[in-house]
């Protein structure tokens, strides 16, 4: 089974092609330009290098969120377009689990992305029998609350993602010794993990509806929040 | 030559299939107007969210309605700008993915040129040259259309676009969003000579527009009534305001047609749906022997078919894009 995966949930534009257990290739770039400029040319180059066409793919995997609202939509519009023209299945995976996958094998992994205003998009995963189990579902949480949660419930955790970098001081000050930080080389989203996690779903016979698949923003738009407040 | 066209510049998700720039095989328009009305205007983030939820559904509907499949499509046309950045990005990302998957060219289209081309769809024998007045929510332009894809710009707005002035005045009058059509409707019942609002012609040789002063004078007028505790006659004000806008647009359009010796004036853009504008243009056209053309109401609003028409004329003129293409939210027209 050959799967093309992509992730545009963070600053990273990343795409990869995996055949079963083997990663055939991966391109990742952290750019100032929009994902929209970089993504399809990058995929085209990767595929040309691998001498593959979109029609050779058995499925498409994409990070559905949380993350940059605009980034998520670029990734989804692209992956949905691929699935639409080829008629091949599409699977969405959590961009937090993609980040956690960088720390494969560790017992408690907490991926996080900055959600502004002292909040992070986060989830808590643990690895059992080579599979991720979810201890805390993806959510937007105040850093303060997350620190308390870790303090009260866990012995040792690994923090990964730009949220961990941004609030490094807060985490280290309050969780001395308990929290480890992923190194810079493992702190970014990788499309190879999107492929791996997506393929697991495809192999289980799962897929998403290409027509209705939408980002998991984990947050209403500001206008919706204000409207809800008024009501 | 078949194009699949995608337009997501504002709050309409639209896809269509167009043959040779003129023949519309399908033109599916999914409007979000009901959602945005609640907020009193288009909320960009909500618009983008609706686009990504609906885009592939609308694409499929467009193919089905045209009774074609992806394999029949020769190239993709997509709005590159101007428009809301997040909204444009959904359409462009989708268009790139489809063009890459089908290994066919992609053409980035200027939304304003799309509005002009809506007239090629509506009027099968319309050919350049002609004078064109383009008025929509965000834009006002006066151009001479020399040929397909070849324009000369004469006038543009120096401040508010006409549609913008309509929306702001409508809001001040307490009319629901979108205000333009509401003012047009009310103006039918009101007395256009009731209030003497200013006509801003700028310098005598200028084809530019300026509507912000007019907008301000309507707001001032409403304030004065309020201070005197008088109820405004909304229909009269709507009619007087609209007339002040249209007088200037009509006058300048005819002056430009005369300068370039054109016997056709074409109206394009959302405000081309304005009944008052159509009527005033047609009356003057009769007097001066100038044909007045405009698209159907559906083709005046943002729609993919007009993008497909413009895409075709770009394509046959060799103006294709590549996958590095970016959205241009502030793209002007000939500026
Ligand atoms: Zn428009």
XYZ file of C-alpha atoms and ligand atoms in Angstrom:
567
model
C 0.000 0.000 0.000
C 1.409 3.390 -1.048
C 0.218 6.465 0.818
C 0.940 10.155 0.255
C 0.772 12.136 3.488
C 0.864 15.849 4.099
C 0.772 18.234 7.031
C 0.386 22.016 6.976
C -0.896 22.470 10.516
C 2.220 24.326 11.715
C 4.850 26.522 10.052
C 6.231 23.362 8.476
C 5.194 22.392 4.974
C 5.775 18.658 4.848
C 4.872 15.796 2.505
C 5.955 12.166 2.337
C 5.301 8.935 0.486
C 5.353 5.614 2.295
C 5.013 2.101 0.952
C 3.844 -0.207 3.727
C 6.488 0.094 6.440
C 9.025 1.828 4.251
C 9.394 5.578 3.875
C 10.160 6.270 0.211
C 10.736 9.980 0.638
C 9.901 13.068 2.616
C 10.273 16.801 2.048
C 9.928 19.302 4.887
C 10.527 23.004 4.822
C 9.828 25.690 7.351
C 9.099 28.726 5.221
C 7.832 32.234 5.570
C 5.774 31.874 2.429
C 2.295 30.457 2.548
C 1.817 26.685 2.466
C -0.240 27.227 -0.641
C 2.796 28.365 -2.630
C 5.058 25.596 -1.407
C 2.874 22.518 -1.031
C 1.928 21.321 -4.512
C 5.335 22.163 -6.088
C 6.961 20.220 -3.230
C 4.690 17.225 -3.749
C 5.342 17.381 -7.485
C 9.082 17.323 -6.926
C 8.894 14.470 -4.441
C 6.750 12.413 -6.774
C 8.983 13.160 -9.769
C 12.008 12.033 -7.788
C 10.239 8.826 -6.882
C 8.941 8.426 -10.430
C 5.420 8.123 -9.079
C 2.117 9.661 -10.065
C -0.841 10.604 -7.954
C -2.746 7.744 -9.560
C -0.151 5.288 -8.158
C -1.267 6.126 -4.624
C -3.600 3.835 -2.707
C -4.709 6.601 -0.412
C -4.064 10.043 0.999
C -3.446 10.986 4.605
C -3.711 14.494 5.975
C -3.458 16.208 9.350
C -6.876 17.554 10.241
C -5.915 19.660 13.226
C -5.620 21.365 15.507
C -3.221 23.999 14.196
C -3.166 27.081 12.014
C -6.719 27.517 10.694
C -5.523 28.618 7.274
C -2.811 25.968 7.151
C -5.280 23.206 7.951
C -7.598 24.330 5.168
C -4.778 24.393 2.611
C -3.781 20.850 3.560
C -7.326 19.560 3.520
C -8.324 21.259 0.264
C -5.229 19.742 -1.350
C -5.687 16.216 0.025
C -9.412 16.263 -0.709
C -8.679 17.390 -4.275
C -6.228 14.484 -4.690
C -8.766 11.988 -3.343
C -11.474 13.495 -5.515
C -9.619 13.261 -8.839
C -8.118 9.826 -8.190
C -11.122 8.267 -6.481
C -8.757 6.895 -3.809
C -9.586 7.045 -0.087
C -8.636 9.877 2.237
C -7.881 9.550 5.954
C -7.512 12.347 8.450
C -5.169 12.055 11.420
C -4.750 14.285 14.452
C -1.900 16.737 14.032
C -1.186 16.294 17.751
C -0.750 12.568 17.340
C 1.552 13.297 14.395
C 3.729 15.383 16.712
C 3.602 12.693 19.406
C 4.776 10.121 16.872
C 8.190 11.830 16.899
C 8.523 10.403 20.411
C 7.492 6.888 19.421
C 8.160 4.380 22.165
C 8.082 6.746 25.112
C 5.505 6.188 27.787
C 3.779 9.541 28.258
C 4.033 12.038 25.416
C 2.378 15.448 25.443
C 2.380 17.209 22.088
C 1.356 20.837 22.102
C 0.910 23.786 19.790
C 0.677 27.389 20.833
C -2.990 28.426 20.805
C -2.223 32.008 21.992
C -3.419 33.719 25.157
C -1.497 31.319 27.442
C -3.249 28.324 25.974
C -2.012 25.311 24.063
C -3.696 22.801 21.808
C -2.691 19.595 23.488
C -3.477 15.943 24.146
C -1.809 13.228 26.222
C -0.773 9.947 24.637
C 0.844 6.826 25.964
C 2.268 3.870 24.103
C 0.932 0.390 24.803
C 1.806 -2.635 22.652
C 3.252 -0.430 19.928
C 0.070 1.652 19.724
C -0.834 5.080 20.905
C -3.545 5.224 23.558
C -5.211 8.542 24.279
C -5.140 9.641 27.923
C -6.445 13.141 27.212
C -8.442 13.977 24.083
C -7.209 16.937 21.994
C -8.310 20.220 23.542
C -7.337 23.869 23.971
C -6.098 24.125 27.565
C -4.550 26.863 29.665
C -0.855 26.225 30.204
C -1.418 26.707 33.922
C -4.017 23.912 34.020
C -1.855 21.584 31.992
C 1.051 22.087 34.368
C -1.181 21.221 37.306
C -2.502 18.150 35.539
C 1.014 16.889 34.824
C 2.150 17.720 38.320
C -0.680 15.753 39.920
C -0.897 12.754 37.614
C 2.403 11.848 35.983
C 5.921 10.819 36.981
C 7.728 11.671 33.775
C 6.462 13.213 30.556
C 7.966 14.268 27.220
C 6.799 17.557 25.834
C 6.957 18.106 22.070
C 5.912 20.888 19.698
C 6.134 24.673 19.455
C 3.871 25.051 22.503
C 6.503 23.277 24.594
C 9.198 25.601 23.283
C 7.165 28.719 23.903
C 6.282 27.846 27.497
C 9.528 26.014 28.275
C 10.320 28.256 31.216
C 6.922 27.749 32.860
C 7.114 23.979 32.437
C 10.734 23.690 33.697
C 10.165 25.992 36.667
C 7.111 24.162 37.912
C 7.839 20.580 36.882
C 11.501 20.314 37.773
C 12.791 16.964 36.613
C 9.367 15.678 35.542
C 9.239 17.200 32.087
C 11.646 16.399 29.289
C 11.721 18.508 26.133
C 12.018 17.077 22.658
C 15.176 18.241 20.874
C 14.818 20.645 17.939
C 15.316 17.788 15.487
C 12.187 16.035 16.759
C 10.070 19.041 17.555
C 8.388 19.501 14.182
C 5.535 17.775 12.387
C 6.588 15.172 9.844
C 4.480 13.931 6.973
C 6.049 10.475 7.359
C 4.147 10.181 10.634
C 0.995 11.301 8.852
C 1.567 8.481 6.373
C 2.233 5.931 9.131
C -0.805 6.859 11.215
C -2.998 7.213 8.146
C -1.934 3.853 6.819
C -2.857 2.204 10.121
C -6.370 3.532 9.663
C -6.536 2.465 6.007
C -5.308 -1.021 6.926
C -8.104 -1.263 9.469
C -10.471 -0.519 6.594
C -11.234 2.991 7.806
C -11.440 6.123 5.685
C -13.109 9.522 5.823
C -15.737 11.002 3.549
C -13.859 13.138 1.040
C -16.897 15.409 0.634
C -17.464 16.248 4.273
C -13.978 15.983 5.821
C -13.207 19.315 7.533
C -10.551 20.553 9.965
C -10.771 19.929 13.711
C -10.118 23.528 14.727
C -10.839 22.872 18.431
C -11.843 26.506 18.558
C -14.766 28.507 17.236
C -13.940 31.568 15.185
C -13.719 34.805 17.157
C -16.996 36.033 15.637
C -18.763 32.853 16.757
C -17.357 33.184 20.265
C -18.551 36.762 20.539
C -21.966 35.824 19.175
C -22.229 32.978 21.697
C -21.340 35.364 24.515
C -24.098 37.773 23.472
C -26.719 34.999 23.535
C -12.224 23.389 -24.814
C -13.697 22.677 -21.367
C -12.648 24.380 -18.161
C -13.603 23.575 -14.602
C -13.833 26.897 -12.807
C -13.589 27.549 -9.068
C -14.525 30.807 -7.338
C -14.240 31.291 -3.556
C -13.211 34.929 -3.216
C -15.880 35.937 -0.712
C -18.965 34.198 0.663
C -20.069 32.159 -2.351
C -18.621 28.716 -2.978
C -19.035 28.327 -6.707
C -17.874 25.820 -9.320
C -18.843 25.479 -12.926
C -17.964 23.963 -16.270
C -17.625 26.327 -19.229
C -17.064 25.479 -22.889
C -14.983 27.822 -25.065
C -15.470 30.783 -22.777
C -19.117 31.314 -23.696
C -21.211 28.224 -23.125
C -22.069 27.428 -19.519
C -22.573 23.703 -18.956
C -23.013 24.233 -15.227
C -22.674 27.040 -12.702
C -23.309 25.910 -9.126
C -23.409 28.720 -6.570
C -23.648 27.944 -2.879
C -24.341 31.169 -1.035
C -23.515 31.621 2.646
C -25.520 34.811 2.863
C -27.913 33.511 5.534
C -25.009 32.620 7.829
C -23.291 35.988 7.493
C -26.477 38.038 7.769
C -26.579 37.188 11.462
C -23.225 38.983 11.847
C -24.215 41.994 9.737
C -21.576 41.257 7.117
C -19.201 38.633 5.824
C -17.026 37.099 8.569
C -13.837 35.951 6.790
C -13.025 33.024 9.106
C -16.563 31.665 8.881
C -16.549 32.071 5.099
C -13.312 30.080 4.857
C -14.734 27.334 7.058
C -17.816 26.992 4.904
C -15.680 26.881 1.749
C -13.564 23.941 2.919
C -16.654 22.044 4.080
C -18.409 22.458 0.760
C -15.830 22.784 -1.985
C -15.649 19.186 -3.227
C -19.419 18.770 -2.998
C -19.879 21.814 -5.227
C -17.180 20.621 -7.647
C -18.959 17.284 -7.990
C -22.327 18.991 -8.470
C -20.801 21.142 -11.207
C -19.404 18.088 -13.025
C -22.669 16.171 -12.629
C -24.817 19.060 -13.802
C -22.560 19.479 -16.848
C -22.717 15.711 -17.435
C -18.923 15.507 -17.663
C -16.168 13.878 -15.649
C -12.734 15.093 -14.588
C -11.242 13.356 -17.633
C -13.143 15.718 -19.957
C -11.652 18.865 -18.423
C -8.888 20.591 -20.418
C -7.744 23.138 -17.839
C -8.680 24.600 -14.451
C -9.676 28.251 -13.959
C -9.484 29.653 -10.447
C -9.898 33.066 -8.846
C -6.514 34.355 -7.704
C -7.775 37.662 -6.306
C -8.907 40.113 -5.199
C -10.858 38.741 -2.253
C -10.598 37.385 1.271
C -7.232 35.664 1.699
C -8.475 32.623 3.632
C -11.400 32.142 1.292
C -9.248 32.428 -1.847
C -6.769 29.904 -0.420
C -9.380 27.151 -0.235
C -10.296 27.514 -3.903
C -6.696 27.847 -5.055
C -5.488 24.831 -3.035
C -8.295 22.729 -4.390
C -7.650 23.922 -7.952
C -3.929 23.168 -7.761
C -4.574 19.671 -6.387
C -7.040 18.891 -9.171
C -4.832 20.350 -11.928
C -1.831 18.387 -10.651
C -3.860 15.191 -10.327
C -5.256 15.527 -13.847
C -1.951 16.794 -15.276
C -3.664 19.744 -16.932
C -2.874 23.502 -16.913
C -4.159 25.913 -14.286
C -5.135 29.512 -14.990
C -5.275 32.111 -12.224
C -8.046 34.604 -12.930
C -8.536 38.193 -11.803
C -12.011 38.259 -10.261
C -12.717 41.684 -11.798
C -11.996 40.394 -15.290
C -14.398 37.570 -14.473
C -17.177 40.083 -13.852
C -16.578 41.637 -17.298
C -16.593 38.204 -18.940
C -19.976 37.362 -17.374
C -21.276 39.504 -20.227
C -19.731 37.222 -22.877
C -21.750 34.402 -21.362
C -24.950 36.431 -21.268
C -24.648 38.036 -24.696
C -23.482 35.467 -27.219
C -22.637 38.029 -29.932
C -20.999 40.594 -27.695
C -17.524 41.348 -28.925
C -15.013 44.021 -28.006
C -14.495 46.892 -28.284
C -16.873 48.455 -25.776
C -16.953 50.704 -22.740
C -17.294 48.837 -19.452
C -18.426 50.035 -16.040
C -17.529 47.569 -13.288
C -19.158 48.128 -9.923
C -19.254 45.698 -7.039
C -18.983 45.536 -3.274
C -15.270 46.218 -3.247
C -14.520 47.767 -6.633
C -15.474 50.477 -9.091
C -13.706 50.710 -12.453
C -14.338 52.392 -15.771
C -12.437 50.739 -18.619
C -12.269 50.583 -22.373
C -12.302 46.952 -23.505
C -10.121 46.946 -26.630
C -10.137 43.198 -27.154
C -10.564 39.971 -25.201
C -8.015 40.184 -22.436
C -6.924 43.664 -23.505
C -8.134 46.641 -21.503
C -7.381 50.282 -20.920
C -8.143 51.661 -17.481
C -9.710 55.126 -17.317
C -11.262 55.426 -13.891
C -11.334 53.795 -10.509
C -12.525 54.688 -7.061
C -10.357 56.957 -4.960
C -11.970 55.872 -1.714
C -15.056 53.716 -1.107
C -16.291 51.440 -3.858
C -19.893 52.089 -4.878
C -21.092 48.813 -3.359
C -19.325 49.640 -0.128
C -21.094 53.026 0.047
C -24.415 51.259 -0.561
C -23.755 48.808 2.280
C -22.704 51.512 4.735
C -25.660 53.760 3.977
C -27.993 50.754 4.218
C -26.615 49.954 7.653
C -27.142 53.555 8.779
C -30.733 53.315 7.543
C -31.187 50.160 9.611
C -31.586 47.865 6.610
C -30.450 44.241 6.831
C -27.279 42.925 5.185
C -26.584 42.975 2.275
C -27.740 46.546 1.908
C -27.300 47.240 -1.798
C -30.364 45.354 -3.059
C -32.434 46.744 -0.142
C -31.656 50.335 -1.133
C -32.411 49.556 -4.770
C -35.794 48.104 -3.770
C -36.691 50.991 -1.451
C -35.589 53.550 -4.017
C -38.458 52.406 -6.260
C -40.919 53.757 -3.695
C -39.029 56.895 -2.703
C -38.653 60.368 -4.204
C -35.156 60.661 -5.669
C -35.327 64.477 -5.530
C -36.375 64.612 -1.864
C -32.874 65.223 -0.505
C -30.167 66.987 -2.486
C -27.062 64.881 -1.847
C -23.812 65.923 -3.571
C -22.660 64.524 -6.911
C -18.886 64.166 -6.774
C -17.460 64.442 -10.283
C -13.880 65.309 -9.241
C -11.777 67.144 -11.879
C -13.667 67.841 -15.103
C -11.567 65.377 -17.134
C -11.430 62.662 -14.479
C -13.070 59.264 -14.835
C -12.355 58.373 -11.210
C -15.047 57.950 -8.579
C -15.301 59.108 -4.998
C -18.230 58.006 -2.854
C -17.013 58.553 0.677
C -18.113 62.225 0.755
C -21.593 61.237 -0.384
C -21.740 58.513 2.238
C -20.726 61.024 4.918
C -23.339 63.523 3.845
C -26.065 60.850 4.127
C -24.833 60.003 7.626
C -24.766 63.720 8.555
C -28.272 64.179 7.202
C -29.511 61.273 9.341
C -27.783 62.763 12.388
C -29.421 66.139 11.850
C -32.857 64.492 11.724
C -32.071 62.607 14.889
C -31.113 65.810 16.704
C -34.374 67.385 15.609
C -36.185 64.224 16.724
C -37.561 63.746 13.220
C -38.200 60.308 11.716
C -36.227 59.810 8.498
C -38.161 58.907 5.362
C -36.067 55.858 4.561
C -37.435 55.372 1.036
C -36.790 59.001 0.065
C -33.273 58.907 1.456
C -32.523 55.606 -0.291
C -33.829 56.979 -3.582
C -31.936 60.274 -3.252
C -28.694 58.547 -2.285
C -28.952 56.020 -5.077
C -29.655 58.738 -7.623
C -26.589 60.680 -6.479
C -24.400 57.600 -7.038
C -25.964 56.648 -10.354
C -25.899 60.171 -11.831
C -22.122 60.176 -11.550
C -21.607 56.637 -12.818
C -23.929 57.083 -15.783
C -22.476 60.463 -16.746
C -18.885 59.229 -16.695
C -19.701 56.014 -18.548
C -21.318 57.918 -21.397
C -18.518 60.467 -21.507
C -15.985 57.647 -21.886
C -18.056 55.895 -24.559
C -18.164 59.156 -26.468
C -14.433 59.763 -26.096
C -13.610 56.340 -27.536
C -16.511 56.386 -30.028
C -18.038 53.216 -28.588
C -21.662 52.368 -29.266
C -21.899 49.828 -26.447
C -21.704 50.254 -22.691
C -21.445 47.045 -20.709
C -22.167 46.947 -16.970
C -20.456 44.332 -14.801
C -20.152 43.386 -11.133
C -22.599 42.904 -8.293
C -24.041 46.411 -8.609
C -24.930 45.651 -12.263
C -27.961 43.946 -10.705
C -29.185 47.343 -9.490
C -32.504 48.085 -11.195
C -32.069 51.838 -10.865
C -28.687 51.701 -12.605
C -29.995 49.523 -15.429
C -32.980 51.786 -16.007
C -31.017 55.036 -15.949
C -28.373 53.614 -18.308
C -31.014 52.342 -20.719
C -32.902 55.641 -20.807
C -29.764 57.590 -21.562
C -28.689 54.903 -24.049
C -31.905 55.362 -25.987
C -31.316 59.126 -26.204
C -27.722 58.752 -27.347
C -28.013 55.620 -29.472
C -25.759 53.520 -27.275
C -26.529 49.862 -26.533
C -26.603 48.969 -22.843
C -25.725 45.407 -21.881
C -25.533 43.668 -18.521
C -25.655 40.094 -17.216
C -28.596 38.287 -15.625
C -28.942 38.674 -11.867
C -27.283 35.286 -11.288
C -24.300 36.211 -13.470
C -23.932 39.569 -11.676
C -23.224 37.878 -8.378
C -19.930 36.093 -7.785
C -20.027 32.863 -9.770
C -17.620 30.346 -11.242
C -18.888 30.509 -14.828
C -17.560 34.050 -15.250
C -14.183 32.852 -13.936
C -14.302 30.032 -16.477
C -14.987 32.522 -19.265
C -12.120 34.789 -18.229
C -9.932 31.706 -17.748
C -10.608 30.674 -21.331
C -9.564 34.015 -22.812
C -6.435 34.007 -20.657
C -5.694 30.440 -21.703
C -5.980 31.020 -25.442
C -3.768 34.082 -25.034
C -1.113 31.880 -23.449
C -1.584 33.263 -19.946
C -1.437 30.142 -17.813
C -0.098 29.914 -14.268
C 1.959 27.331 -12.401
C 1.732 25.533 -9.086
C 3.755 28.261 -7.337
C 0.875 30.675 -7.921
C -0.212 32.508 -4.805
C -3.473 34.186 -3.899
C -3.526 37.957 -4.279
C -6.133 39.351 -1.865
C -5.390 42.964 -2.865
C -5.049 42.366 -6.573
C -6.213 45.422 -8.467
C -7.433 45.560 -12.030
C -4.932 47.075 -14.488
C -3.393 49.021 -11.582
Zn -17.342 40.027 -7.277
